[in-house]
Amino acid sequence: MNRFERHRGRTIAVLWIAILGVALVATEAVLRSIEDLAVSQPGLGSLTPQRYVEFREWQPGMKFRAAPPQIRRDNPGGPVLDVYPMDIDGDGFIMPSRVYTKPDLTIVFLGGSTTETMYVAPETRFPYLVGRLLEQRTGLKINSFNAGRSGNNAMLSSAVMLGKLLPLHPDYIVIMSNGTDLGVLSRFGTYWNDSSDFAVVRPERRGVERGGSLVRDALIPGIYRAYRQAALRVRTWRKPTPPSPLPAVPPASLETQREEWPEWGRDYGSALQQLIETARAWRVRSVIMTEPVEVSDPTAGQGEYRAASRLDGGEFSAAGFADAHEYFNGIAREVAAESKAGLVDLMALGGWSRRELYDGMHFNDAGSQRAAAAIAEALEAMIKADRLAQRAATN
């Protein structure tokens, strides 16, 4: 008895599957050649890929764990954890988040990695800590939410505001966006780019690879995760991760592109203005924050930035700013003033160093605590003034 006779049923089944596969491929080829699949009509739906606005957030319910890089250990600013937890609540906010079911006041912090504060202890991350400090100062029940996500710029944050911040009906939205905006605009020249990380509009992913990913994640997510973990361990064993070099944060000097600063600045200012006006339309008070960075001159960041000489024909000028990051901070101050939004000028505190910014830009625990104290002090004054104005308006 030969192999076919021993496995006759199995062989016939395989042959039928092969014939069916060939028939499907051939039928699809014929239909594509005689019909324009881009043509649609009621009841048929669309076969062309859709586009969508990018909504960059931490996935609701996610539990992310990250070991700190060596540079974070080298500039501790307090105890350094072996692993930093990023637990995300059901609405996509970094926990701790919703302390009260019925708060007296709700504050949401919006921004990129400097707001996210991944490598800071959860209870010391400034978005959460500000809420606790304000409770002590005001006696109010306060929820303070962290909507930061690494890589988000002011334009991408607009979708986050519309999608999940406004439904909270917050009283204040605090925005810190600078370094990522500068990085995107200096690299691509516009917020509307085709980057896999920073695109505002993306096409729907289709194809065999995408379909396989969906089936895999639906049927065997545990097995695939175990495979990825094993592969990661093998790669690490074969090629250990080298110590992190001391990075230039913010990025290397953009002085050679100074003639492009005004164009970047106009786009950045417009993106901030968009956030402020959207919040105002929904009766939410906006607060803009400058983003601190390490400076070689310990007195830098202090004093008056909105000097008249920097206003050129009614438009904010880049002249006189030593670096592009501080120019963007200047734009943030200008937009806040012109839009009558709140301002927390963290950079103007001065004296920022790697004792508080472990890589020159991102907070360690000490830096987060310093920022939280300054933010709480500024917000306390705004809250009291706003409440006095509300009482006066009702009398």
Short mmCIF file of C-alpha atoms in Angstrom, two decimals:
data_model
loop_
_atom_site.label_atom_id
_atom_site.label_comp_id
_atom_site.label_asym_id
_atom_site.label_seq_id
_atom_site.Cartn_x
_atom_site.Cartn_y
_atom_site.Cartn_z
CA MET A 1 0.00 0.00 0.00
CA ASN A 2 1.50 3.33 -1.07
CA ARG A 3 1.39 6.65 0.80
CA PHE A 4 -1.66 7.91 -1.17
CA GLU A 5 -3.67 4.82 -0.31
CA ARG A 6 -2.66 5.05 3.36
CA HIS A 7 -3.71 8.75 3.57
CA ARG A 8 -6.27 8.94 0.82
CA GLY A 9 -8.74 11.18 2.66
CA ARG A 10 -6.07 13.62 3.81
CA THR A 11 -4.50 13.83 0.34
CA ILE A 12 -7.84 14.54 -1.34
CA ALA A 13 -8.58 17.27 1.22
CA VAL A 14 -5.22 18.93 0.55
CA LEU A 15 -5.81 18.80 -3.21
CA TRP A 16 -9.25 20.39 -2.86
CA ILE A 17 -7.83 23.15 -0.66
CA ALA A 18 -5.10 23.81 -3.25
CA ILE A 19 -7.65 23.90 -6.09
CA LEU A 20 -9.89 26.24 -4.11
CA GLY A 21 -6.95 28.55 -3.38
CA VAL A 22 -5.95 28.72 -7.05
CA ALA A 23 -9.57 29.35 -8.04
CA LEU A 24 -9.90 32.20 -5.55
CA VAL A 25 -6.68 33.85 -6.75
CA ALA A 26 -7.70 33.51 -10.39
CA THR A 27 -11.21 34.85 -9.74
CA GLU A 28 -9.83 37.83 -7.85
CA ALA A 29 -7.41 38.60 -10.70
CA VAL A 30 -10.19 38.48 -13.29
CA LEU A 31 -12.53 40.69 -11.24
CA ARG A 32 -9.80 43.27 -10.67
CA SER A 33 -9.09 43.39 -14.39
CA ILE A 34 -12.71 43.97 -15.46
CA GLU A 35 -14.04 46.13 -12.60
CA ASP A 36 -12.84 49.35 -10.95
CA LEU A 37 -12.93 48.45 -7.27
CA ALA A 38 -12.66 52.14 -6.33
CA VAL A 39 -16.19 52.70 -7.65
CA SER A 40 -18.73 52.43 -4.86
CA GLN A 41 -22.49 52.71 -4.45
CA PRO A 42 -25.03 52.40 -1.63
CA GLY A 43 -25.00 48.96 -0.08
CA LEU A 44 -21.55 47.97 -1.35
CA GLY A 45 -19.36 49.97 0.99
CA SER A 46 -15.88 51.18 0.07
CA LEU A 47 -12.97 48.99 -0.94
CA THR A 48 -10.47 51.87 -0.95
CA PRO A 49 -8.39 52.40 2.22
CA GLN A 50 -9.82 54.99 4.57
CA ARG A 51 -7.80 57.72 6.24
CA TYR A 52 -8.03 58.76 9.87
CA VAL A 53 -6.68 61.38 12.22
CA GLU A 54 -4.01 59.96 14.50
CA PHE A 55 -5.08 59.54 18.15
CA ARG A 56 -1.86 58.96 20.09
CA GLU A 57 -2.51 57.82 23.62
CA TRP A 58 -1.66 55.09 26.07
CA GLN A 59 -4.17 52.31 25.43
CA PRO A 60 -6.88 52.17 28.12
CA GLY A 61 -6.21 49.42 30.66
CA MET A 62 -2.60 48.96 29.56
CA LYS A 63 0.16 48.13 32.08
CA PHE A 64 3.53 49.19 30.73
CA ARG A 65 6.83 48.52 32.51
CA ALA A 66 10.13 50.22 31.64
CA ALA A 67 13.62 49.91 33.13
CA PRO A 68 15.33 53.31 33.31
CA PRO A 69 18.23 54.02 30.93
CA GLN A 70 21.70 54.41 32.39
CA ILE A 71 21.59 58.20 32.06
CA ARG A 72 18.56 58.23 34.38
CA ARG A 73 20.55 56.28 36.96
CA ASP A 74 23.49 58.63 36.56
CA ASN A 75 21.31 61.66 37.43
CA PRO A 76 18.98 60.22 40.07
CA GLY A 77 17.43 63.21 41.86
CA GLY A 78 16.22 60.76 44.49
CA PRO A 79 15.68 56.99 44.57
CA VAL A 80 15.73 55.26 41.17
CA LEU A 81 13.36 52.36 40.65
CA ASP A 82 14.50 49.21 38.87
CA VAL A 83 11.27 49.26 36.88
CA TYR A 84 8.89 52.19 36.38
CA PRO A 85 5.20 51.28 36.10
CA MET A 86 2.86 53.04 33.67
CA ASP A 87 -0.62 51.86 34.61
CA ILE A 88 -3.33 53.32 32.40
CA ASP A 89 -6.92 53.78 33.50
CA GLY A 90 -10.03 52.97 31.48
CA ASP A 91 -10.01 56.37 29.77
CA GLY A 92 -6.37 56.31 28.70
CA PHE A 93 -4.92 58.50 31.49
CA ILE A 94 -1.76 57.65 33.41
CA MET A 95 -2.53 56.51 36.95
CA PRO A 96 -2.94 57.65 39.67
CA SER A 97 -5.75 59.59 38.02
CA ARG A 98 -9.37 59.72 39.18
CA VAL A 99 -9.19 60.24 42.95
CA TYR A 100 -12.76 61.52 43.38
CA THR A 101 -16.02 60.52 41.74
CA LYS A 102 -17.41 64.04 42.24
CA PRO A 103 -14.46 66.46 42.39
CA ASP A 104 -14.69 70.18 43.06
CA LEU A 105 -12.11 70.84 40.37
CA THR A 106 -10.67 68.90 37.43
CA ILE A 107 -7.29 69.66 35.85
CA VAL A 108 -5.84 67.83 32.85
CA PHE A 109 -2.19 68.00 31.78
CA LEU A 110 -1.52 67.62 28.07
CA GLY A 111 1.82 67.16 26.30
CA GLY A 112 4.58 64.79 25.29
CA SER A 113 7.24 62.86 27.17
CA THR A 114 8.07 65.76 29.51
CA THR A 115 4.45 65.65 30.74
CA GLU A 116 4.29 61.86 30.67
CA THR A 117 7.30 61.68 33.06
CA MET A 118 7.81 57.96 32.54
CA TYR A 119 10.95 57.65 34.67
CA VAL A 120 9.48 59.33 37.74
CA ALA A 121 7.79 57.49 40.61
CA PRO A 122 4.00 57.45 39.98
CA GLU A 123 3.07 59.51 43.05
CA THR A 124 5.81 62.05 42.22
CA ARG A 125 4.85 62.68 38.59
CA PHE A 126 3.99 66.36 38.55
CA PRO A 127 0.50 66.08 36.95
CA TYR A 128 -0.66 63.94 39.87
CA LEU A 129 1.39 65.77 42.50
CA VAL A 130 0.00 69.17 41.51
CA GLY A 131 -3.49 67.95 42.38
CA ARG A 132 -2.41 66.84 45.82
CA LEU A 133 -0.55 70.09 46.53
CA LEU A 134 -3.53 72.16 45.44
CA GLU A 135 -5.80 70.15 47.71
CA GLN A 136 -3.59 71.09 50.64
CA ARG A 137 -3.56 74.75 49.59
CA THR A 138 -7.25 75.18 48.72
CA GLY A 139 -9.16 72.50 50.63
CA LEU A 140 -10.88 71.49 47.37
CA LYS A 141 -11.35 67.94 46.08
CA ILE A 142 -9.19 67.89 42.95
CA ASN A 143 -8.71 65.36 40.18
CA SER A 144 -5.58 65.95 38.13
CA PHE A 145 -5.17 63.79 35.03
CA ASN A 146 -1.97 63.02 33.11
CA ALA A 147 -2.70 62.84 29.36
CA GLY A 148 0.96 62.99 28.36
CA ARG A 149 2.23 60.65 25.66
CA SER A 150 5.81 60.49 24.44
CA GLY A 151 6.07 61.95 20.95
CA ASN A 152 2.91 64.03 21.08
CA ASN A 153 3.24 67.59 19.82
CA ALA A 154 0.72 70.44 19.98
CA MET A 155 -0.97 69.40 16.74
CA LEU A 156 -1.35 65.73 17.74
CA SER A 157 -2.58 66.87 21.15
CA SER A 158 -5.58 68.51 19.47
CA ALA A 159 -7.06 65.08 18.72
CA VAL A 160 -6.41 63.98 22.31
CA MET A 161 -8.20 67.08 23.60
CA LEU A 162 -11.24 66.43 21.41
CA GLY A 163 -11.32 62.68 21.98
CA LYS A 164 -10.94 62.31 25.72
CA LEU A 165 -10.18 65.57 27.56
CA LEU A 166 -13.29 67.60 26.79
CA PRO A 167 -15.69 64.76 27.77
CA LEU A 168 -14.32 65.13 31.32
CA HIS A 169 -15.59 68.73 31.39
CA PRO A 170 -12.35 69.89 33.02
CA ASP A 171 -11.90 73.30 34.61
CA TYR A 172 -8.29 73.71 33.43
CA ILE A 173 -6.18 72.18 30.67
CA VAL A 174 -2.45 72.68 31.21
CA ILE A 175 -0.36 72.41 28.03
CA MET A 176 3.41 71.88 27.81
CA SER A 177 4.57 71.29 24.27
CA ASN A 178 7.88 72.48 22.87
CA GLY A 179 10.70 69.98 22.30
CA THR A 180 8.70 67.53 20.18
CA ASP A 181 7.19 70.36 18.15
CA LEU A 182 10.63 71.75 17.49
CA GLY A 183 11.95 68.31 16.54
CA VAL A 184 9.11 67.62 14.10
CA LEU A 185 9.11 71.06 12.49
CA SER A 186 12.91 71.19 12.14
CA ARG A 187 12.98 67.70 10.60
CA PHE A 188 9.93 67.79 8.32
CA GLY A 189 9.16 71.51 8.04
CA THR A 190 5.48 70.90 8.79
CA TYR A 191 3.13 69.07 11.14
CA TRP A 192 1.56 67.38 8.08
CA ASN A 193 4.16 64.76 7.24
CA ASP A 194 4.35 61.07 6.34
CA SER A 195 6.34 60.01 9.40
CA SER A 196 5.39 56.69 10.96
CA ASP A 197 5.65 58.41 14.35
CA PHE A 198 4.32 61.93 13.86
CA ALA A 199 1.85 61.95 10.94
CA VAL A 200 -1.41 63.75 11.66
CA VAL A 201 -3.41 61.81 9.05
CA ARG A 202 -2.78 58.14 8.36
CA PRO A 203 -4.10 55.71 5.74
CA GLU A 204 -5.83 52.55 6.86
CA ARG A 205 -3.48 49.58 6.92
CA ARG A 206 -4.56 46.72 4.67
CA GLY A 207 -3.00 43.66 3.10
CA VAL A 208 -2.05 40.11 4.01
CA GLU A 209 0.38 41.20 6.74
CA ARG A 210 -2.25 43.36 8.46
CA GLY A 211 -4.83 40.62 8.18
CA GLY A 212 -2.43 38.09 9.65
CA SER A 213 -1.68 40.43 12.56
CA LEU A 214 -5.37 40.82 13.36
CA VAL A 215 -5.96 37.05 13.30
CA ARG A 216 -2.84 36.43 15.40
CA ASP A 217 -3.80 38.99 18.04
CA ALA A 218 -7.35 37.63 18.23
CA LEU A 219 -6.47 33.92 18.45
CA ILE A 220 -3.01 33.52 20.02
CA PRO A 221 -2.00 36.77 21.79
CA GLY A 222 -0.34 34.90 24.66
CA ILE A 223 1.77 32.69 22.42
CA TYR A 224 2.87 35.64 20.27
CA ARG A 225 3.80 37.66 23.35
CA ALA A 226 5.89 34.76 24.69
CA TYR A 227 7.63 34.50 21.31
CA ARG A 228 8.44 38.22 21.28
CA GLN A 229 9.80 38.07 24.83
CA ALA A 230 12.02 35.08 23.97
CA ALA A 231 13.29 36.81 20.81
CA LEU A 232 14.07 39.96 22.80
CA ARG A 233 16.07 37.97 25.37
CA VAL A 234 18.06 36.28 22.60
CA ARG A 235 18.88 39.62 20.93
CA THR A 236 19.93 41.11 24.26
CA TRP A 237 22.12 38.08 25.01
CA ARG A 238 23.80 38.23 21.61
CA LYS A 239 24.30 41.99 21.61
CA PRO A 240 24.19 43.62 25.06
CA THR A 241 22.82 47.16 25.11
CA PRO A 242 25.72 49.62 25.39
CA PRO A 243 25.67 52.34 28.04
CA SER A 244 23.65 55.36 26.97
CA PRO A 245 25.88 58.19 25.74
CA LEU A 246 25.25 61.65 27.13
CA PRO A 247 22.68 62.95 24.64
CA ALA A 248 22.33 66.49 23.40
CA VAL A 249 18.85 67.31 24.66
CA PRO A 250 17.36 69.41 23.23
CA PRO A 251 18.85 68.36 19.88
CA ALA A 252 22.06 69.76 18.48
CA SER A 253 22.10 73.44 17.60
CA LEU A 254 19.68 74.51 14.88
CA GLU A 255 21.60 77.71 14.27
CA THR A 256 22.33 76.72 10.66
CA GLN A 257 18.56 76.68 10.04
CA ARG A 258 17.86 80.00 11.76
CA GLU A 259 16.22 81.44 8.64
CA GLU A 260 13.54 78.73 8.98
CA TRP A 261 12.77 79.51 12.63
CA PRO A 262 10.04 82.08 11.86
CA GLU A 263 8.11 79.60 9.72
CA TRP A 264 8.37 76.91 12.38
CA GLY A 265 7.39 79.46 15.00
CA ARG A 266 4.27 80.51 13.11
CA ASP A 267 3.12 76.91 12.84
CA TYR A 268 3.91 76.23 16.50
CA GLY A 269 2.07 79.36 17.61
CA SER A 270 -0.94 78.41 15.50
CA ALA A 271 -1.03 74.91 17.00
CA LEU A 272 -0.98 76.36 20.53
CA GLN A 273 -3.64 78.89 19.58
CA GLN A 274 -5.79 76.08 18.22
CA LEU A 275 -5.63 74.24 21.55
CA ILE A 276 -6.50 77.39 23.51
CA GLU A 277 -9.45 78.36 21.32
CA THR A 278 -10.84 74.82 21.25
CA ALA A 279 -10.76 74.69 25.05
CA ARG A 280 -12.31 78.17 25.29
CA ALA A 281 -15.17 77.13 23.00
CA TRP A 282 -15.98 74.44 25.56
CA ARG A 283 -15.67 76.82 28.53
CA VAL A 284 -12.35 75.42 29.71
CA ARG A 285 -9.48 77.63 30.91
CA SER A 286 -6.15 76.94 29.18
CA VAL A 287 -2.77 77.29 30.84
CA ILE A 288 0.44 77.26 28.78
CA MET A 289 3.72 76.14 30.31
CA THR A 290 7.24 76.77 29.08
CA GLU A 291 9.48 73.72 28.94
CA PRO A 292 12.68 73.85 30.99
CA VAL A 293 16.01 72.60 29.67
CA GLU A 294 19.52 72.42 31.03
CA VAL A 295 21.49 75.59 30.33
CA SER A 296 25.19 76.30 30.55
CA ASP A 297 24.51 79.71 32.09
CA PRO A 298 22.83 79.14 35.50
CA THR A 299 21.10 82.54 35.29
CA ALA A 300 19.51 81.80 31.90
CA GLY A 301 15.75 81.56 31.91
CA GLN A 302 15.33 84.50 34.28
CA GLY A 303 14.14 87.98 33.50
CA GLU A 304 11.86 89.54 30.91
CA TYR A 305 11.55 87.62 27.63
CA ARG A 306 8.85 89.61 25.88
CA ALA A 307 11.06 92.59 25.21
CA ALA A 308 9.73 95.09 22.68
CA SER A 309 12.76 94.56 20.45
CA ARG A 310 11.57 91.01 19.83
CA LEU A 311 8.25 92.13 18.39
CA ASP A 312 8.84 92.73 14.70
CA GLY A 313 5.99 94.44 12.86
CA GLY A 314 3.41 92.90 15.19
CA GLU A 315 4.87 89.43 14.68
CA PHE A 316 7.04 87.65 17.21
CA SER A 317 10.64 87.71 16.04
CA ALA A 318 13.38 85.09 16.46
CA ALA A 319 16.01 87.83 16.70
CA GLY A 320 17.87 87.85 19.98
CA PHE A 321 17.11 84.27 21.00
CA ALA A 322 20.24 82.19 21.51
CA ASP A 323 18.60 78.88 20.60
CA ALA A 324 15.48 77.57 18.92
CA HIS A 325 14.10 75.93 22.07
CA GLU A 326 14.07 79.23 23.95
CA TYR A 327 12.54 80.90 20.88
CA PHE A 328 9.68 78.39 21.09
CA ASN A 329 9.37 79.11 24.82
CA GLY A 330 9.13 82.78 23.87
CA ILE A 331 6.32 81.99 21.44
CA ALA A 332 4.49 80.07 24.18
CA ARG A 333 4.71 83.15 26.43
CA GLU A 334 3.53 85.41 23.63
CA VAL A 335 0.57 83.19 22.67
CA ALA A 336 -0.49 82.90 26.32
CA ALA A 337 -0.40 86.69 26.73
CA GLU A 338 -2.17 87.50 23.47
CA SER A 339 -4.84 84.82 24.03
CA LYS A 340 -5.35 85.73 27.69
CA ALA A 341 -4.52 82.16 28.69
CA GLY A 342 -2.73 81.29 31.90
CA LEU A 343 1.05 80.98 31.92
CA VAL A 344 3.37 78.91 34.11
CA ASP A 345 6.91 79.88 33.14
CA LEU A 346 8.97 76.94 34.36
CA MET A 347 11.99 77.95 32.30
CA ALA A 348 12.02 81.37 33.97
CA LEU A 349 12.63 79.70 37.34
CA GLY A 350 16.25 79.34 36.18
CA GLY A 351 18.99 77.07 37.44
CA TRP A 352 17.81 73.90 35.70
CA SER A 353 20.55 71.27 35.57
CA ARG A 354 20.99 67.51 35.40
CA ARG A 355 20.28 67.37 39.09
CA GLU A 356 16.64 67.84 38.05
CA LEU A 357 16.60 67.10 34.31
CA TYR A 358 18.34 63.75 33.96
CA ASP A 359 19.11 64.13 30.25
CA GLY A 360 18.93 67.89 30.02
CA MET A 361 15.17 67.98 29.35
CA HIS A 362 13.21 65.21 31.11
CA PHE A 363 12.43 65.41 34.82
CA ASN A 364 13.76 63.07 37.45
CA ASP A 365 11.93 62.95 40.80
CA ALA A 366 13.59 66.11 42.09
CA GLY A 367 12.78 68.02 38.92
CA SER A 368 9.18 66.79 38.90
CA GLN A 369 8.73 67.91 42.51
CA ARG A 370 10.21 71.33 41.76
CA ALA A 371 7.93 71.74 38.75
CA ALA A 372 4.87 70.59 40.72
CA ALA A 373 5.49 73.16 43.45
CA ALA A 374 5.79 76.00 40.91
CA ILE A 375 2.73 74.85 38.94
CA ALA A 376 0.61 74.47 42.09
CA GLU A 377 1.55 77.96 43.24
CA ALA A 378 0.63 79.50 39.88
CA LEU A 379 -2.61 77.53 39.54
CA GLU A 380 -3.67 78.38 43.08
CA ALA A 381 -3.58 82.08 42.22
CA MET A 382 -5.54 81.47 38.99
CA ILE A 383 -8.15 79.34 40.74
CA LYS A 384 -8.73 81.93 43.48
CA ALA A 385 -8.93 84.78 40.96
CA ASP A 386 -11.33 82.87 38.71
CA ARG A 387 -13.59 81.95 41.62
CA LEU A 388 -13.66 85.53 42.87
CA ALA A 389 -14.61 86.68 39.37
CA GLN A 390 -17.37 84.08 39.15
CA ARG A 391 -18.83 85.14 42.51
CA ALA A 392 -18.69 88.80 41.50
CA ALA A 393 -20.48 88.01 38.22
CA THR A 394 -23.33 86.24 40.00
CA ASN A 395 -23.88 89.01 42.58
#
